[in-house]
Amino acid sequence: MMDATTLLHHLACGMHALSGHDSAGPSVPPYPDDTQHALDLVVRECLDHERTPPAGVPELVEWCTDLASERWPYPPAHTGMALVDPVHRTRTRACAELAGVAAIADALMVEALSDLPAAEAAERFRFLRSHVLVGPDTQRELLMKNPKAASVFKFVKALYQPVPAAWVVRGRVGLCECGLPARPDRLTGELVTWCERETCPPGAWVEQRLPAGRALLLHSALRLFVALPSTLDDRVRDGLVATGLPVRTLDLATRRHEVRFPGRAPVSFRCYDRIVASALAIEATADRVDIAVIPDSSTLATPVARRAFADALPPGLPVTLATESELLAGAINDRKDT
C-alpha cells in the first residue's frame, strides 16, 4: 500500500498534466501518462481497501475536487483542499505546488538567464515577471516606447504560449488586477469572477483584456512561481534596504537573497507566495535557505500551518517560516541555537 503523501503527489502530477491536455477536455482520451498513472494508483488503493474505485479519469477529476470525500479509501491528506476547482474545473494552486511545478519554473528561469551579464539577466527577469499577457502588437509597441524591452521579448518569446481555452471568455482573455489570468463576468467583462491567484476578493477588476486568438500567456509555471511572488520579493528587499540592512542577491533566477542582521551572521532567504505548508517545506529545503518568507496575509502564517511546515522539514534542518513583517522587524527565531 502507498502512503497518503506519496499518493497525493502523484494525484497532483496527474491533475496538473491534465490541465495542459490539448484535447477537448478531460473526457477525451488519450490522457497524459501522469494522469493515467494517478488513476491506476487510486484504483489499486481502492481495491486494497475494498472500496469502489473511480470509473475513469473524468470521475477521478470529480474526486479531486474534494480530498476529504468519503469516496477515497482514506483521505489523501490536506483535508479542505482541492486539486481541481469544483466550479471552474481547472487545476488549483495547491495542485501545482504539490506537483512540484515550482521546480519547473526555476529550471526555466535558470535557462533563460544563464550565461548572461548581470544587467542583461536582470532585464529579462523584469520583463518576464511584469509581462504575463502579451498581444500581437506588443513587440511593435515596445519598439516605439521601449526598444530595450522589445529586444528582451525576442529572447524570451519561447516562454509564452497560446491562451488555453479555460481562460477565454467571449473570445478574449483578461488579467485580474493582481496580474494573473482571470475569468471575467460574461456580461460586463469588467469584474473578475475567478482568477489564477484564487485568493482575490470578489469585485476585483479586469486589468487587461486582449483577443485570445492573437495573445500569448506566460508559461503557467512562471505565472505562479515567478510573477505571483515578485511583488512580495520587491516589498521585502525594499523594506530591508530602507532600514539600512545590507541585502545581497545570491541567485537572480531563483530569487535567493542574503541579509545581515546586526550582531548576527548573514542569513539567506527567499520569498514565497504559497498555500501548502508541506510543499513549501520541500521547496525551502531544496533552495537551501535559512528563512522562507511569506506574505502577511498568507494562510501559512497560522499556528497550524507553521507546525505543518516544521513537521515536513527533514530532521534537524533549521529553516524558519516568517511573514514579511516578521522579517522586516528582525523578529526571526534562529533555530540553529535551539
GROMACS .gro file of C-alpha atoms in nm:
model
  338
    1MET     CA    1   0.000   0.000   0.000
    2MET     CA    2   0.112   0.356  -0.071
    3ASP     CA    3   0.127   0.626   0.194
    4ALA     CA    4  -0.116   0.917   0.160
    5THR     CA    5   0.153   1.181   0.096
    6THR     CA    6   0.302   0.992  -0.198
    7LEU     CA    7  -0.042   0.924  -0.344
    8LEU     CA    8  -0.130   1.292  -0.314
    9HIS     CA    9   0.186   1.389  -0.505
   10HIS     CA   10   0.102   1.151  -0.790
   11LEU     CA   11  -0.257   1.277  -0.796
   12ALA     CA   12  -0.136   1.636  -0.818
   13CYS     CA   13   0.103   1.546  -1.101
   14GLY     CA   14  -0.182   1.375  -1.284
   15MET     CA   15  -0.422   1.667  -1.249
   16HIS     CA   16  -0.153   1.919  -1.344
   17ALA     CA   17  -0.067   1.719  -1.656
   18LEU     CA   18  -0.435   1.703  -1.746
   19SER     CA   19  -0.464   2.081  -1.717
   20GLY     CA   20  -0.229   2.111  -2.014
   21HIS     CA   21  -0.403   1.837  -2.212
   22ASP     CA   22  -0.471   1.960  -2.567
   23SER     CA   23  -0.787   1.761  -2.619
   24ALA     CA   24  -1.142   1.894  -2.595
   25GLY     CA   25  -1.148   1.819  -2.221
   26PRO     CA   26  -1.079   1.558  -1.953
   27SER     CA   27  -1.337   1.321  -2.101
   28VAL     CA   28  -1.139   1.285  -2.424
   29PRO     CA   29  -0.856   1.029  -2.424
   30PRO     CA   30  -0.572   0.959  -2.467
   31TYR     CA   31  -0.476   1.107  -2.133
   32PRO     CA   32  -0.129   1.218  -2.023
   33ASP     CA   33   0.083   0.938  -1.876
   34ASP     CA   34   0.091   1.107  -1.533
   35THR     CA   35  -0.288   1.123  -1.529
   36GLN     CA   36  -0.332   0.759  -1.623
   37HIS     CA   37  -0.069   0.660  -1.365
   38ALA     CA   38  -0.257   0.853  -1.095
   39LEU     CA   39  -0.579   0.674  -1.187
   40ASP     CA   40  -0.404   0.336  -1.173
   41LEU     CA   41  -0.267   0.412  -0.826
   42VAL     CA   42  -0.606   0.520  -0.692
   43VAL     CA   43  -0.777   0.213  -0.836
   44ARG     CA   44  -0.519  -0.013  -0.672
   45GLU     CA   45  -0.559   0.163  -0.337
   46CYS     CA   46  -0.937   0.132  -0.357
   47LEU     CA   47  -0.916  -0.238  -0.434
   48ASP     CA   48  -0.668  -0.290  -0.149
   49HIS     CA   49  -0.913  -0.115   0.087
   50GLU     CA   50  -1.219  -0.288  -0.063
   51ARG     CA   51  -1.366   0.041  -0.184
   52THR     CA   52  -1.529   0.124  -0.516
   53PRO     CA   53  -1.270   0.294  -0.742
   54PRO     CA   54  -1.338   0.579  -0.984
   55ALA     CA   55  -1.468   0.451  -1.317
   56GLY     CA   56  -1.217   0.652  -1.518
   57VAL     CA   57  -1.033   0.983  -1.546
   58PRO     CA   58  -1.348   1.204  -1.553
   59GLU     CA   59  -1.462   1.051  -1.224
   60LEU     CA   60  -1.112   1.086  -1.078
   61VAL     CA   61  -1.124   1.456  -1.164
   62GLU     CA   62  -1.452   1.479  -0.973
   63TRP     CA   63  -1.291   1.307  -0.674
   64CYS     CA   64  -1.006   1.559  -0.680
   65THR     CA   65  -1.246   1.848  -0.621
   66ASP     CA   66  -1.280   1.727  -0.260
   67LEU     CA   67  -0.988   1.549  -0.096
   68ALA     CA   68  -1.188   1.490   0.221
   69SER     CA   69  -1.467   1.300   0.048
   70GLU     CA   70  -1.563   0.961   0.190
   71ARG     CA   71  -1.513   0.815  -0.158
   72TRP     CA   72  -1.137   0.799  -0.100
   73PRO     CA   73  -1.001   0.476   0.051
   74TYR     CA   74  -0.852   0.713   0.308
   75PRO     CA   75  -0.822   1.091   0.298
   76PRO     CA   76  -0.515   1.162   0.083
   77ALA     CA   77  -0.420   1.441   0.331
   78HIS     CA   78  -0.467   1.817   0.348
   79THR     CA   79  -0.839   1.800   0.420
   80GLY     CA   80  -1.029   2.102   0.299
   81MET     CA   81  -0.803   2.132  -0.004
   82ALA     CA   82  -0.879   2.051  -0.368
   83LEU     CA   83  -0.658   1.961  -0.661
   84VAL     CA   84  -0.929   2.065  -0.907
   85ASP     CA   85  -1.150   2.369  -0.860
   86PRO     CA   86  -1.506   2.235  -0.813
   87VAL     CA   87  -1.665   2.519  -1.010
   88HIS     CA   88  -1.416   2.606  -1.282
   89ARG     CA   89  -1.271   2.257  -1.327
   90THR     CA   90  -0.911   2.368  -1.356
   91ARG     CA   91  -0.613   2.261  -1.151
   92THR     CA   92  -0.566   2.465  -0.836
   93ARG     CA   93  -0.262   2.643  -0.697
   94ALA     CA   94  -0.241   2.371  -0.435
   95CYS     CA   95  -0.224   2.114  -0.714
   96ALA     CA   96   0.064   2.296  -0.883
   97GLU     CA   97   0.255   2.325  -0.555
   98LEU     CA   98   0.207   1.960  -0.462
   99ALA     CA   99   0.306   1.851  -0.813
  100GLY     CA  100   0.641   2.029  -0.778
  101VAL     CA  101   0.577   2.279  -1.057
  102ALA     CA  102   0.788   2.540  -0.874
  103ALA     CA  103   1.097   2.339  -0.972
  104ILE     CA  104   0.992   2.368  -1.337
  105ALA     CA  105   0.969   2.745  -1.301
  106ASP     CA  106   1.317   2.762  -1.150
  107ALA     CA  107   1.461   2.547  -1.429
  108LEU     CA  108   1.303   2.771  -1.694
  109MET     CA  109   1.440   3.083  -1.527
  110VAL     CA  110   1.788   2.937  -1.488
  111GLU     CA  111   1.793   2.851  -1.858
  112ALA     CA  112   1.656   3.192  -1.960
  113LEU     CA  113   1.915   3.383  -1.755
  114SER     CA  114   2.220   3.159  -1.790
  115ASP     CA  115   2.544   3.289  -1.941
  116LEU     CA  116   2.423   3.650  -1.940
  117PRO     CA  117   2.583   3.961  -1.793
  118ALA     CA  118   2.413   4.064  -1.470
  119ALA     CA  119   2.242   4.368  -1.621
  120GLU     CA  120   2.102   4.173  -1.917
  121ALA     CA  121   1.981   3.892  -1.692
  122ALA     CA  122   1.804   4.146  -1.472
  123GLU     CA  123   1.631   4.296  -1.777
  124ARG     CA  124   1.498   3.955  -1.882
  125PHE     CA  125   1.382   3.879  -1.531
  126ARG     CA  126   1.197   4.212  -1.503
  127PHE     CA  127   1.026   4.155  -1.837
  128LEU     CA  128   0.904   3.805  -1.753
  129ARG     CA  129   0.767   3.897  -1.414
  130SER     CA  130   0.582   4.204  -1.543
  131HIS     CA  131   0.450   4.079  -1.880
  132VAL     CA  132   0.216   3.791  -1.805
  133LEU     CA  133  -0.008   3.859  -2.108
  134VAL     CA  134   0.125   3.991  -2.437
  135GLY     CA  135  -0.066   4.081  -2.751
  136PRO     CA  136   0.017   4.064  -3.120
  137ASP     CA  137   0.134   4.425  -3.121
  138THR     CA  138   0.347   4.404  -2.807
  139GLN     CA  139   0.681   4.393  -2.985
  140ARG     CA  140   0.588   4.680  -3.219
  141GLU     CA  141   0.463   4.890  -2.929
  142LEU     CA  142   0.778   4.821  -2.732
  143LEU     CA  143   0.996   4.914  -3.028
  144MET     CA  144   0.829   5.255  -3.025
  145LYS     CA  145   0.819   5.308  -2.649
  146ASN     CA  146   1.092   5.087  -2.504
  147PRO     CA  147   1.336   4.941  -2.759
  148LYS     CA  148   1.537   4.766  -2.489
  149ALA     CA  149   1.230   4.574  -2.370
  150ALA     CA  150   1.145   4.487  -2.731
  151SER     CA  151   1.486   4.329  -2.765
  152VAL     CA  152   1.431   4.131  -2.445
  153PHE     CA  153   1.098   3.999  -2.574
  154LYS     CA  154   1.270   3.847  -2.877
  155PHE     CA  155   1.481   3.628  -2.650
  156VAL     CA  156   1.207   3.519  -2.408
  157LYS     CA  157   0.919   3.473  -2.652
  158ALA     CA  158   0.956   3.093  -2.632
  159LEU     CA  159   0.836   3.115  -2.269
  160TYR     CA  160   0.497   3.239  -2.388
  161GLN     CA  161   0.222   3.009  -2.511
  162PRO     CA  162  -0.118   3.035  -2.684
  163VAL     CA  163  -0.402   3.111  -2.445
  164PRO     CA  164  -0.568   2.790  -2.313
  165ALA     CA  165  -0.941   2.764  -2.375
  166ALA     CA  166  -1.004   2.769  -1.999
  167TRP     CA  167  -0.914   3.140  -1.987
  168VAL     CA  168  -1.113   3.251  -2.293
  169VAL     CA  169  -1.441   3.434  -2.231
  170ARG     CA  170  -1.630   3.562  -2.534
  171GLY     CA  171  -1.315   3.541  -2.744
  172ARG     CA  172  -1.099   3.744  -2.508
  173VAL     CA  173  -0.851   3.675  -2.231
  174GLY     CA  174  -0.806   3.900  -1.930
  175LEU     CA  175  -0.581   3.960  -1.634
  176CYS     CA  176  -0.703   4.025  -1.282
  177GLU     CA  177  -0.575   4.337  -1.112
  178CYS     CA  178  -0.338   4.103  -0.923
  179GLY     CA  179  -0.168   4.035  -1.257
  180LEU     CA  180  -0.270   3.673  -1.314
  181PRO     CA  181  -0.515   3.530  -1.573
  182ALA     CA  182  -0.879   3.588  -1.487
  183ARG     CA  183  -1.225   3.482  -1.591
  184PRO     CA  184  -1.428   3.799  -1.628
  185ASP     CA  185  -1.802   3.826  -1.593
  186ARG     CA  186  -1.956   3.710  -1.920
  187LEU     CA  187  -2.197   4.005  -1.936
  188THR     CA  188  -1.987   4.307  -1.846
  189GLY     CA  189  -1.635   4.170  -1.884
  190GLU     CA  190  -1.517   4.423  -1.625
  191LEU     CA  191  -1.530   4.229  -1.299
  192VAL     CA  192  -1.336   3.912  -1.220
  193THR     CA  193  -1.536   3.604  -1.127
  194TRP     CA  194  -1.226   3.392  -1.061
  195CYS     CA  195  -0.852   3.426  -1.116
  196GLU     CA  196  -0.546   3.204  -1.101
  197ARG     CA  197  -0.437   3.351  -0.769
  198GLU     CA  198  -0.763   3.217  -0.620
  199THR     CA  199  -0.749   3.448  -0.318
  200CYS     CA  200  -0.851   3.781  -0.475
  201PRO     CA  201  -1.164   3.922  -0.310
  202PRO     CA  202  -1.494   3.946  -0.500
  203GLY     CA  203  -1.522   4.255  -0.714
  204ALA     CA  204  -1.164   4.264  -0.841
  205TRP     CA  205  -1.132   4.439  -1.176
  206VAL     CA  206  -1.006   4.305  -1.504
  207GLU     CA  207  -0.677   4.486  -1.563
  208GLN     CA  208  -0.611   4.392  -1.925
  209ARG     CA  209  -0.814   4.225  -2.200
  210LEU     CA  210  -0.692   4.108  -2.539
  211PRO     CA  211  -0.832   3.898  -2.825
  212ALA     CA  212  -0.740   3.547  -2.715
  213GLY     CA  213  -0.668   3.416  -3.063
  214ARG     CA  214  -0.372   3.652  -3.106
  215ALA     CA  215  -0.249   3.680  -2.749
  216LEU     CA  216   0.016   3.483  -2.561
  217LEU     CA  217   0.031   3.391  -2.192
  218LEU     CA  218   0.345   3.344  -1.990
  219HIS     CA  219   0.419   2.978  -1.910
  220SER     CA  220   0.188   2.867  -1.627
  221ALA     CA  221   0.479   2.767  -1.401
  222LEU     CA  222   0.631   3.114  -1.436
  223ARG     CA  223   0.300   3.285  -1.368
  224LEU     CA  224   0.253   3.113  -1.033
  225PHE     CA  225   0.611   3.086  -0.913
  226VAL     CA  226   0.778   3.396  -1.059
  227ALA     CA  227   0.517   3.662  -1.137
  228LEU     CA  228   0.298   3.593  -0.832
  229PRO     CA  229   0.565   3.622  -0.558
  230SER     CA  230   0.753   3.906  -0.732
  231THR     CA  231   0.566   4.187  -0.557
  232LEU     CA  232   0.637   4.025  -0.221
  233ASP     CA  233   1.003   3.998  -0.316
  234ASP     CA  234   1.010   4.368  -0.402
  235ARG     CA  235   0.846   4.471  -0.075
  236VAL     CA  236   1.078   4.262   0.137
  237ARG     CA  237   1.401   4.368  -0.031
  238ASP     CA  238   1.300   4.736  -0.042
  239GLY     CA  239   1.193   4.722   0.321
  240LEU     CA  240   1.521   4.570   0.435
  241VAL     CA  241   1.724   4.825   0.238
  242ALA     CA  242   1.514   5.109   0.380
  243THR     CA  243   1.603   5.001   0.733
  244GLY     CA  244   1.971   5.006   0.647
  245LEU     CA  245   2.022   4.630   0.636
  246PRO     CA  246   2.254   4.511   0.359
  247VAL     CA  247   2.085   4.274   0.113
  248ARG     CA  248   2.271   4.074  -0.148
  249THR     CA  249   2.110   3.866  -0.424
  250LEU     CA  250   2.270   3.523  -0.427
  251ASP     CA  251   2.094   3.397  -0.739
  252LEU     CA  252   1.865   3.605  -0.960
  253ALA     CA  253   1.699   3.310  -1.134
  254THR     CA  254   1.573   3.160  -0.807
  255ARG     CA  255   1.547   3.495  -0.621
  256ARG     CA  256   1.755   3.381  -0.326
  257HIS     CA  257   1.890   3.669  -0.119
  258GLU     CA  258   2.112   3.722   0.183
  259VAL     CA  259   2.066   3.974   0.463
  260ARG     CA  260   2.283   4.056   0.761
  261PHE     CA  261   2.106   4.146   1.086
  262PRO     CA  262   2.304   4.341   1.348
  263GLY     CA  263   2.524   4.114   1.554
  264ARG     CA  264   2.442   3.804   1.351
  265ALA     CA  265   2.593   3.610   1.067
  266PRO     CA  266   2.432   3.658   0.724
  267VAL     CA  267   2.114   3.458   0.664
  268SER     CA  268   1.969   3.355   0.328
  269PHE     CA  269   1.603   3.392   0.239
  270ARG     CA  270   1.359   3.354  -0.046
  271CYS     CA  271   1.007   3.496  -0.079
  272TYR     CA  272   0.725   3.251  -0.146
  273ASP     CA  273   0.356   3.308  -0.212
  274ARG     CA  274   0.229   2.958  -0.135
  275ILE     CA  275  -0.073   2.787   0.021
  276VAL     CA  276   0.052   2.434   0.102
  277ALA     CA  277   0.282   2.420   0.403
  278SER     CA  278   0.432   2.077   0.334
  279ALA     CA  279   0.509   2.163  -0.028
  280LEU     CA  280   0.676   2.487   0.082
  281ALA     CA  281   0.891   2.295   0.330
  282ILE     CA  282   1.016   2.074   0.046
  283GLU     CA  283   1.091   2.381  -0.168
  284ALA     CA  284   1.273   2.568   0.106
  285THR     CA  285   1.479   2.259   0.180
  286ALA     CA  286   1.579   2.226  -0.185
  287ASP     CA  287   1.655   2.600  -0.202
  288ARG     CA  288   1.890   2.575   0.097
  289VAL     CA  289   1.756   2.892   0.257
  290ASP     CA  290   1.759   2.986   0.624
  291ILE     CA  291   1.428   3.175   0.607
  292ALA     CA  292   1.118   3.117   0.394
  293VAL     CA  293   0.932   3.450   0.373
  294ILE     CA  294   0.555   3.456   0.313
  295PRO     CA  295   0.304   3.743   0.279
  296ASP     CA  296   0.148   3.880   0.597
  297SER     CA  297  -0.192   3.773   0.463
  298SER     CA  298  -0.081   3.417   0.387
  299THR     CA  299  -0.283   3.126   0.522
  300LEU     CA  300   0.052   2.969   0.611
  301ALA     CA  301   0.101   3.229   0.886
  302THR     CA  302  -0.137   3.043   1.117
  303PRO     CA  303  -0.002   2.829   1.403
  304VAL     CA  304  -0.142   2.513   1.245
  305ALA     CA  305   0.028   2.582   0.911
  306ARG     CA  306   0.356   2.670   1.080
  307ARG     CA  307   0.352   2.337   1.262
  308ALA     CA  308   0.278   2.156   0.936
  309PHE     CA  309   0.572   2.336   0.775
  310ALA     CA  310   0.805   2.243   1.060
  311ASP     CA  311   0.685   1.881   1.061
  312ALA     CA  312   0.757   1.849   0.688
  313LEU     CA  313   1.118   1.963   0.719
  314PRO     CA  314   1.393   1.699   0.731
  315PRO     CA  315   1.502   1.629   1.091
  316GLY     CA  316   1.747   1.886   1.219
  317LEU     CA  317   1.709   2.127   0.927
  318PRO     CA  318   1.682   2.483   1.065
  319VAL     CA  319   1.452   2.666   0.822
  320THR     CA  320   1.240   2.944   0.968
  321LEU     CA  321   0.898   3.033   0.827
  322ALA     CA  322   0.847   3.409   0.866
  323THR     CA  323   0.600   3.666   0.739
  324GLU     CA  324   0.734   3.973   0.566
  325SER     CA  325   0.659   4.187   0.872
  326GLU     CA  326   0.842   3.946   1.100
  327LEU     CA  327   1.146   3.954   0.877
  328LEU     CA  328   1.145   4.332   0.843
  329ALA     CA  329   1.113   4.367   1.219
  330GLY     CA  330   1.404   4.133   1.271
  331ALA     CA  331   1.173   3.905   1.472
  332ILE     CA  332   1.336   3.584   1.348
  333ASN     CA  333   1.388   3.289   1.579
  334ASP     CA  334   1.727   3.139   1.496
  335ARG     CA  335   1.656   2.766   1.515
  336LYS     CA  336   2.025   2.690   1.492
  337ASP     CA  337   2.052   2.784   1.860
  338THR     CA  338   1.758   2.569   1.969
   0.00000   0.00000   0.00000
